[in-house]
Amino acid sequence: MSRRYDCTDTAQRAEGLAEAAAALRRGELVVLPTDTVYGIGADAFTPAAVSALLEAKGRGRDMPVPVLVGTVRAANALVENLGPYGQDLVDSFWPGPLTLICRVNRSLSWDLGDAKGTVAVRMPQHPVALDLLKETGPLAVSSANRSGAPPAVDAADAEKQLGESVSVYLDAGPCESDVPSTILDLTTAVPRLLRRGAIPVERLRGVIGYVATDTGPGATG
């Protein structure tokens, strides 16, 4: 049976974090708050758990699961390198709503879906998420909703959509915003915007200069 913890209560928060970490170690699923929308998470290094996450969402392997980290050091261990722009972006926008797509560290043994040698990684700015990530290490996390439905902005909405497929729900109240993270691809010569989100492209350009967008062939603005 699913368990839900009120993370605005100190005692329930501590108990919920401990239960969530234990569930993740068992290969089970957890719903957690982030600085964007609520996410459904699994141990990134347990392929069966990642498969269960995709099944809970009704989503295929063609949409690989992003990874959340609790520290920049953890992110560096997951990727081949951050490239010429990654460190400046991390310094400016992490923790926060910026997802970076990088070449994956090829020594890792995991299966996030058909990621084609890349990983989408982010460090969220939410104390509950960060505390959990620092306990568990990197988590495969996708928005807490059934595929095609609006992302969950509170734990009740997530539970309504995902039900008993999730073992632990960490409830930190409603999200302040339902705007998703900005996604930037760092695997190309020029950083390429894949999804507009909470961080405007103008702010990205203020840090790294050129960002390719979908406004036209090869457009960099």
PDB file of C-alpha atoms in Angstrom:
ATOM      1  CA  MET A   1       0.000   0.000   0.000  1.00  0.00           C
ATOM      2  CA  SER A   2       1.248   3.491  -0.844  1.00  0.00           C
ATOM      3  CA  ARG A   3       2.292   5.758   2.004  1.00  0.00           C
ATOM      4  CA  ARG A   4       2.098   9.548   1.941  1.00  0.00           C
ATOM      5  CA  TYR A   5       4.103  11.860   4.192  1.00  0.00           C
ATOM      6  CA  ASP A   6       3.492  15.536   4.952  1.00  0.00           C
ATOM      7  CA  CYS A   7       6.943  17.061   4.525  1.00  0.00           C
ATOM      8  CA  THR A   8       5.800  20.365   6.016  1.00  0.00           C
ATOM      9  CA  ASP A   9       5.770  18.504   9.362  1.00  0.00           C
ATOM     10  CA  THR A  10       9.288  17.957  10.724  1.00  0.00           C
ATOM     11  CA  ALA A  11       8.677  14.474  12.096  1.00  0.00           C
ATOM     12  CA  GLN A  12       6.803  13.244   9.014  1.00  0.00           C
ATOM     13  CA  ARG A  13       9.462  14.758   6.753  1.00  0.00           C
ATOM     14  CA  ALA A  14      12.238  12.793   8.455  1.00  0.00           C
ATOM     15  CA  GLU A  15      10.195   9.583   8.452  1.00  0.00           C
ATOM     16  CA  GLY A  16       9.132  10.097   4.839  1.00  0.00           C
ATOM     17  CA  LEU A  17      12.687  10.683   3.624  1.00  0.00           C
ATOM     18  CA  ALA A  18      13.879   7.533   5.393  1.00  0.00           C
ATOM     19  CA  GLU A  19      11.002   5.476   3.972  1.00  0.00           C
ATOM     20  CA  ALA A  20      11.523   6.898   0.483  1.00  0.00           C
ATOM     21  CA  ALA A  21      15.243   6.097   0.528  1.00  0.00           C
ATOM     22  CA  ALA A  22      14.514   2.542   1.704  1.00  0.00           C
ATOM     23  CA  ALA A  23      11.853   2.069  -0.991  1.00  0.00           C
ATOM     24  CA  LEU A  24      14.233   3.268  -3.700  1.00  0.00           C
ATOM     25  CA  ARG A  25      16.910   0.845  -2.519  1.00  0.00           C
ATOM     26  CA  ARG A  26      14.328  -1.944  -2.884  1.00  0.00           C
ATOM     27  CA  GLY A  27      13.734  -0.923  -6.501  1.00  0.00           C
ATOM     28  CA  GLU A  28      10.371   0.739  -5.778  1.00  0.00           C
ATOM     29  CA  LEU A  29       9.042   4.101  -6.982  1.00  0.00           C
ATOM     30  CA  VAL A  30       8.749   7.378  -5.078  1.00  0.00           C
ATOM     31  CA  VAL A  31       7.019  10.675  -5.840  1.00  0.00           C
ATOM     32  CA  LEU A  32       8.978  13.738  -4.748  1.00  0.00           C
ATOM     33  CA  PRO A  33       8.610  17.518  -5.035  1.00  0.00           C
ATOM     34  CA  THR A  34      11.022  19.497  -7.185  1.00  0.00           C
ATOM     35  CA  ASP A  35      11.411  23.190  -7.934  1.00  0.00           C
ATOM     36  CA  THR A  36       9.317  22.710 -11.090  1.00  0.00           C
ATOM     37  CA  VAL A  37       6.634  19.990 -10.909  1.00  0.00           C
ATOM     38  CA  TYR A  38       6.343  16.804  -8.865  1.00  0.00           C
ATOM     39  CA  GLY A  39       8.475  13.922 -10.112  1.00  0.00           C
ATOM     40  CA  ILE A  40       8.276  10.136 -10.029  1.00  0.00           C
ATOM     41  CA  GLY A  41      11.661   8.682  -9.174  1.00  0.00           C
ATOM     42  CA  ALA A  42      13.528   5.380  -9.285  1.00  0.00           C
ATOM     43  CA  ASP A  43      17.068   4.254  -8.546  1.00  0.00           C
ATOM     44  CA  ALA A  44      18.906   5.221 -11.728  1.00  0.00           C
ATOM     45  CA  PHE A  45      21.114   2.121 -11.532  1.00  0.00           C
ATOM     46  CA  THR A  46      18.300  -0.436 -11.193  1.00  0.00           C
ATOM     47  CA  PRO A  47      17.002  -1.165 -14.721  1.00  0.00           C
ATOM     48  CA  ALA A  48      13.891  -2.963 -13.442  1.00  0.00           C
ATOM     49  CA  ALA A  49      12.969   0.112 -11.378  1.00  0.00           C
ATOM     50  CA  VAL A  50      13.406   2.420 -14.384  1.00  0.00           C
ATOM     51  CA  SER A  51      11.230   0.054 -16.436  1.00  0.00           C
ATOM     52  CA  ALA A  52       8.591   0.186 -13.685  1.00  0.00           C
ATOM     53  CA  LEU A  53       8.724   3.991 -13.821  1.00  0.00           C
ATOM     54  CA  LEU A  54       8.098   3.993 -17.565  1.00  0.00           C
ATOM     55  CA  GLU A  55       5.262   1.495 -17.118  1.00  0.00           C
ATOM     56  CA  ALA A  56       3.663   3.578 -14.344  1.00  0.00           C
ATOM     57  CA  LYS A  57       3.641   6.576 -16.672  1.00  0.00           C
ATOM     58  CA  GLY A  58       2.530   4.583 -19.714  1.00  0.00           C
ATOM     59  CA  ARG A  59       5.610   5.785 -21.556  1.00  0.00           C
ATOM     60  CA  GLY A  60       7.940   4.036 -23.986  1.00  0.00           C
ATOM     61  CA  ARG A  61      11.715   3.629 -24.017  1.00  0.00           C
ATOM     62  CA  ASP A  62      11.903   6.136 -26.863  1.00  0.00           C
ATOM     63  CA  MET A  63      11.626   8.897 -24.212  1.00  0.00           C
ATOM     64  CA  PRO A  64      14.542   8.150 -21.838  1.00  0.00           C
ATOM     65  CA  VAL A  65      14.282   9.219 -18.220  1.00  0.00           C
ATOM     66  CA  PRO A  66      16.263  12.254 -17.006  1.00  0.00           C
ATOM     67  CA  VAL A  67      18.479  12.020 -13.916  1.00  0.00           C
ATOM     68  CA  LEU A  68      18.409  14.287 -10.862  1.00  0.00           C
ATOM     69  CA  VAL A  69      21.513  14.731  -8.705  1.00  0.00           C
ATOM     70  CA  GLY A  70      22.089  16.222  -5.287  1.00  0.00           C
ATOM     71  CA  THR A  71      25.590  17.568  -5.969  1.00  0.00           C
ATOM     72  CA  VAL A  72      27.628  18.836  -8.914  1.00  0.00           C
ATOM     73  CA  ARG A  73      30.207  16.168  -8.119  1.00  0.00           C
ATOM     74  CA  ALA A  74      27.570  13.482  -8.697  1.00  0.00           C
ATOM     75  CA  ALA A  75      26.705  15.027 -12.055  1.00  0.00           C
ATOM     76  CA  ASN A  76      30.345  15.036 -13.136  1.00  0.00           C
ATOM     77  CA  ALA A  77      30.576  11.313 -12.370  1.00  0.00           C
ATOM     78  CA  LEU A  78      27.675  10.598 -14.746  1.00  0.00           C
ATOM     79  CA  VAL A  79      28.914  12.447 -17.816  1.00  0.00           C
ATOM     80  CA  GLU A  80      31.896  12.156 -20.132  1.00  0.00           C
ATOM     81  CA  ASN A  81      32.477  15.876 -19.635  1.00  0.00           C
ATOM     82  CA  LEU A  82      30.529  19.111 -19.382  1.00  0.00           C
ATOM     83  CA  GLY A  83      32.129  20.532 -22.503  1.00  0.00           C
ATOM     84  CA  PRO A  84      33.273  24.136 -22.905  1.00  0.00           C
ATOM     85  CA  TYR A  85      30.007  25.644 -21.649  1.00  0.00           C
ATOM     86  CA  GLY A  86      28.680  23.234 -19.024  1.00  0.00           C
ATOM     87  CA  GLN A  87      30.610  24.430 -15.990  1.00  0.00           C
ATOM     88  CA  ASP A  88      29.601  28.066 -16.530  1.00  0.00           C
ATOM     89  CA  LEU A  89      25.951  26.988 -16.860  1.00  0.00           C
ATOM     90  CA  VAL A  90      26.163  24.850 -13.717  1.00  0.00           C
ATOM     91  CA  ASP A  91      27.770  27.697 -11.773  1.00  0.00           C
ATOM     92  CA  SER A  92      25.043  30.106 -12.911  1.00  0.00           C
ATOM     93  CA  PHE A  93      21.862  28.001 -12.776  1.00  0.00           C
ATOM     94  CA  TRP A  94      22.317  24.995 -10.455  1.00  0.00           C
ATOM     95  CA  PRO A  95      20.599  24.120  -8.305  1.00  0.00           C
ATOM     96  CA  GLY A  96      17.679  25.201 -10.473  1.00  0.00           C
ATOM     97  CA  PRO A  97      15.421  24.477 -13.439  1.00  0.00           C
ATOM     98  CA  LEU A  98      18.062  23.823 -16.113  1.00  0.00           C
ATOM     99  CA  THR A  99      18.461  20.327 -17.570  1.00  0.00           C
ATOM    100  CA  LEU A 100      21.709  19.662 -19.433  1.00  0.00           C
ATOM    101  CA  ILE A 101      22.074  16.897 -22.005  1.00  0.00           C
ATOM    102  CA  CYS A 102      25.619  15.532 -22.081  1.00  0.00           C
ATOM    103  CA  ARG A 103      27.493  12.506 -23.365  1.00  0.00           C
ATOM    104  CA  VAL A 104      27.157   9.784 -20.745  1.00  0.00           C
ATOM    105  CA  ASN A 105      30.109   8.279 -18.894  1.00  0.00           C
ATOM    106  CA  ARG A 106      30.483   5.032 -20.842  1.00  0.00           C
ATOM    107  CA  SER A 107      31.686   3.093 -17.796  1.00  0.00           C
ATOM    108  CA  LEU A 108      28.235   3.337 -16.175  1.00  0.00           C
ATOM    109  CA  SER A 109      26.016   0.275 -16.070  1.00  0.00           C
ATOM    110  CA  TRP A 110      22.439   1.488 -16.327  1.00  0.00           C
ATOM    111  CA  ASP A 111      19.474   1.633 -18.700  1.00  0.00           C
ATOM    112  CA  LEU A 112      17.400   4.816 -18.807  1.00  0.00           C
ATOM    113  CA  GLY A 113      15.775   4.044 -22.156  1.00  0.00           C
ATOM    114  CA  ASP A 114      16.938   4.726 -25.695  1.00  0.00           C
ATOM    115  CA  ALA A 115      19.226   7.600 -24.735  1.00  0.00           C
ATOM    116  CA  LYS A 116      21.709   7.096 -27.600  1.00  0.00           C
ATOM    117  CA  GLY A 117      24.766   7.608 -25.417  1.00  0.00           C
ATOM    118  CA  THR A 118      23.520  10.746 -23.668  1.00  0.00           C
ATOM    119  CA  VAL A 119      22.031  11.632 -20.298  1.00  0.00           C
ATOM    120  CA  ALA A 120      19.776  14.522 -19.283  1.00  0.00           C
ATOM    121  CA  VAL A 121      20.928  15.702 -15.855  1.00  0.00           C
ATOM    122  CA  ARG A 122      19.736  18.368 -13.417  1.00  0.00           C
ATOM    123  CA  MET A 123      20.235  19.480  -9.813  1.00  0.00           C
ATOM    124  CA  PRO A 124      16.853  20.690  -8.494  1.00  0.00           C
ATOM    125  CA  GLN A 125      16.407  23.559  -6.061  1.00  0.00           C
ATOM    126  CA  HIS A 126      14.059  21.968  -3.539  1.00  0.00           C
ATOM    127  CA  PRO A 127      15.181  21.035  -0.014  1.00  0.00           C
ATOM    128  CA  VAL A 128      13.178  17.784   0.153  1.00  0.00           C
ATOM    129  CA  ALA A 129      14.475  16.621  -3.231  1.00  0.00           C
ATOM    130  CA  LEU A 130      18.063  17.548  -2.367  1.00  0.00           C
ATOM    131  CA  ASP A 131      17.921  15.781   1.010  1.00  0.00           C
ATOM    132  CA  LEU A 132      16.614  12.623  -0.660  1.00  0.00           C
ATOM    133  CA  LEU A 133      19.200  12.774  -3.461  1.00  0.00           C
ATOM    134  CA  LYS A 134      22.053  13.215  -1.014  1.00  0.00           C
ATOM    135  CA  GLU A 135      20.855  10.052   0.741  1.00  0.00           C
ATOM    136  CA  THR A 136      20.248   7.926  -2.353  1.00  0.00           C
ATOM    137  CA  GLY A 137      22.573   9.252  -5.033  1.00  0.00           C
ATOM    138  CA  PRO A 138      21.356   9.955  -8.584  1.00  0.00           C
ATOM    139  CA  LEU A 139      17.705   9.182  -9.302  1.00  0.00           C
ATOM    140  CA  ALA A 140      15.927   8.627 -12.594  1.00  0.00           C
ATOM    141  CA  VAL A 141      13.070  11.138 -12.345  1.00  0.00           C
ATOM    142  CA  SER A 142      10.284  12.040 -14.752  1.00  0.00           C
ATOM    143  CA  SER A 143       7.239  14.241 -14.227  1.00  0.00           C
ATOM    144  CA  ALA A 144       4.696  12.563 -11.925  1.00  0.00           C
ATOM    145  CA  ASN A 145       1.864  12.014 -14.374  1.00  0.00           C
ATOM    146  CA  ARG A 146       0.495   9.514 -16.846  1.00  0.00           C
ATOM    147  CA  SER A 147       1.887  10.089 -20.316  1.00  0.00           C
ATOM    148  CA  GLY A 148      -0.157  12.726 -22.123  1.00  0.00           C
ATOM    149  CA  ALA A 149      -1.728  14.108 -18.930  1.00  0.00           C
ATOM    150  CA  PRO A 150      -0.718  17.442 -17.335  1.00  0.00           C
ATOM    151  CA  PRO A 151       2.236  17.206 -14.911  1.00  0.00           C
ATOM    152  CA  ALA A 152       1.232  16.916 -11.259  1.00  0.00           C
ATOM    153  CA  VAL A 153       1.642  20.148  -9.298  1.00  0.00           C
ATOM    154  CA  ASP A 154       0.839  18.569  -5.923  1.00  0.00           C
ATOM    155  CA  ALA A 155       1.134  15.146  -4.311  1.00  0.00           C
ATOM    156  CA  ALA A 156      -2.622  14.514  -4.398  1.00  0.00           C
ATOM    157  CA  ASP A 157      -2.694  14.987  -8.162  1.00  0.00           C
ATOM    158  CA  ALA A 158       0.291  12.653  -8.553  1.00  0.00           C
ATOM    159  CA  GLU A 159      -1.382  10.005  -6.398  1.00  0.00           C
ATOM    160  CA  LYS A 160      -4.605  10.292  -8.369  1.00  0.00           C
ATOM    161  CA  GLN A 161      -2.714   9.589 -11.591  1.00  0.00           C
ATOM    162  CA  LEU A 162      -0.160   7.026 -10.410  1.00  0.00           C
ATOM    163  CA  GLY A 163      -1.887   5.323  -7.476  1.00  0.00           C
ATOM    164  CA  GLU A 164      -0.410   2.147  -6.021  1.00  0.00           C
ATOM    165  CA  SER A 165       2.402   1.982  -8.595  1.00  0.00           C
ATOM    166  CA  VAL A 166       4.265   4.358  -6.246  1.00  0.00           C
ATOM    167  CA  SER A 167       5.338   3.198  -2.777  1.00  0.00           C
ATOM    168  CA  VAL A 168       6.006   6.562  -1.102  1.00  0.00           C
ATOM    169  CA  TYR A 169       4.594  10.024  -1.790  1.00  0.00           C
ATOM    170  CA  LEU A 170       6.543  12.955  -0.320  1.00  0.00           C
ATOM    171  CA  ASP A 171       4.051  15.814  -0.014  1.00  0.00           C
ATOM    172  CA  ALA A 172       5.611  19.269   0.322  1.00  0.00           C
ATOM    173  CA  GLY A 173       2.523  21.217  -0.729  1.00  0.00           C
ATOM    174  CA  PRO A 174       1.668  22.611  -4.146  1.00  0.00           C
ATOM    175  CA  CYS A 175       4.375  23.646  -6.598  1.00  0.00           C
ATOM    176  CA  GLU A 176       5.026  27.351  -6.898  1.00  0.00           C
ATOM    177  CA  SER A 177       5.006  27.011 -10.694  1.00  0.00           C
ATOM    178  CA  ASP A 178       4.045  24.424 -13.275  1.00  0.00           C
ATOM    179  CA  VAL A 179       6.680  25.615 -15.752  1.00  0.00           C
ATOM    180  CA  PRO A 180       9.114  22.765 -16.562  1.00  0.00           C
ATOM    181  CA  SER A 181      12.881  23.020 -16.635  1.00  0.00           C
ATOM    182  CA  THR A 182      14.672  24.450 -19.642  1.00  0.00           C
ATOM    183  CA  ILE A 183      16.493  21.712 -21.582  1.00  0.00           C
ATOM    184  CA  LEU A 184      19.820  22.495 -23.257  1.00  0.00           C
ATOM    185  CA  ASP A 185      21.766  20.035 -25.402  1.00  0.00           C
ATOM    186  CA  LEU A 186      25.533  20.284 -24.863  1.00  0.00           C
ATOM    187  CA  THR A 187      26.445  17.406 -27.187  1.00  0.00           C
ATOM    188  CA  THR A 188      26.639  19.642 -30.264  1.00  0.00           C
ATOM    189  CA  ALA A 189      29.257  22.255 -31.163  1.00  0.00           C
ATOM    190  CA  VAL A 190      26.830  25.041 -30.286  1.00  0.00           C
ATOM    191  CA  PRO A 191      24.538  24.522 -27.254  1.00  0.00           C
ATOM    192  CA  ARG A 192      21.055  23.805 -28.570  1.00  0.00           C
ATOM    193  CA  LEU A 193      17.774  24.626 -26.854  1.00  0.00           C
ATOM    194  CA  LEU A 194      15.509  21.561 -26.857  1.00  0.00           C
ATOM    195  CA  ARG A 195      12.739  22.857 -24.582  1.00  0.00           C
ATOM    196  CA  ARG A 196      11.828  26.333 -23.446  1.00  0.00           C
ATOM    197  CA  GLY A 197      11.186  26.414 -19.727  1.00  0.00           C
ATOM    198  CA  ALA A 198      11.712  28.248 -16.465  1.00  0.00           C
ATOM    199  CA  ILE A 199      15.049  29.787 -17.501  1.00  0.00           C
ATOM    200  CA  PRO A 200      14.633  32.064 -20.545  1.00  0.00           C
ATOM    201  CA  VAL A 201      17.036  31.590 -23.423  1.00  0.00           C
ATOM    202  CA  GLU A 202      18.148  35.213 -22.996  1.00  0.00           C
ATOM    203  CA  ARG A 203      19.590  34.348 -19.577  1.00  0.00           C
ATOM    204  CA  LEU A 204      21.450  31.389 -21.054  1.00  0.00           C
ATOM    205  CA  ARG A 205      22.921  33.618 -23.758  1.00  0.00           C
ATOM    206  CA  GLY A 206      23.964  36.076 -21.069  1.00  0.00           C
ATOM    207  CA  VAL A 207      26.244  33.381 -19.669  1.00  0.00           C
ATOM    208  CA  ILE A 208      27.515  31.452 -22.722  1.00  0.00           C
ATOM    209  CA  GLY A 209      26.836  33.770 -25.651  1.00  0.00           C
ATOM    210  CA  TYR A 210      25.397  31.523 -28.379  1.00  0.00           C
ATOM    211  CA  VAL A 211      22.439  29.192 -28.059  1.00  0.00           C
ATOM    212  CA  ALA A 212      20.862  27.495 -31.098  1.00  0.00           C
ATOM    213  CA  THR A 213      17.061  27.589 -31.111  1.00  0.00           C
ATOM    214  CA  ASP A 214      14.319  26.257 -33.362  1.00  0.00           C
ATOM    215  CA  THR A 215      13.595  29.679 -34.833  1.00  0.00           C
ATOM    216  CA  GLY A 216      15.318  28.699 -38.046  1.00  0.00           C
ATOM    217  CA  PRO A 217      17.992  26.442 -39.551  1.00  0.00           C
ATOM    218  CA  GLY A 218      21.162  26.910 -37.536  1.00  0.00           C
ATOM    219  CA  ALA A 219      19.718  29.941 -35.745  1.00  0.00           C
ATOM    220  CA  THR A 220      21.790  31.041 -32.794  1.00  0.00           C
ATOM    221  CA  GLY A 221      20.390  34.467 -32.012  1.00  0.00           C
TER     222      GLY A 221
END
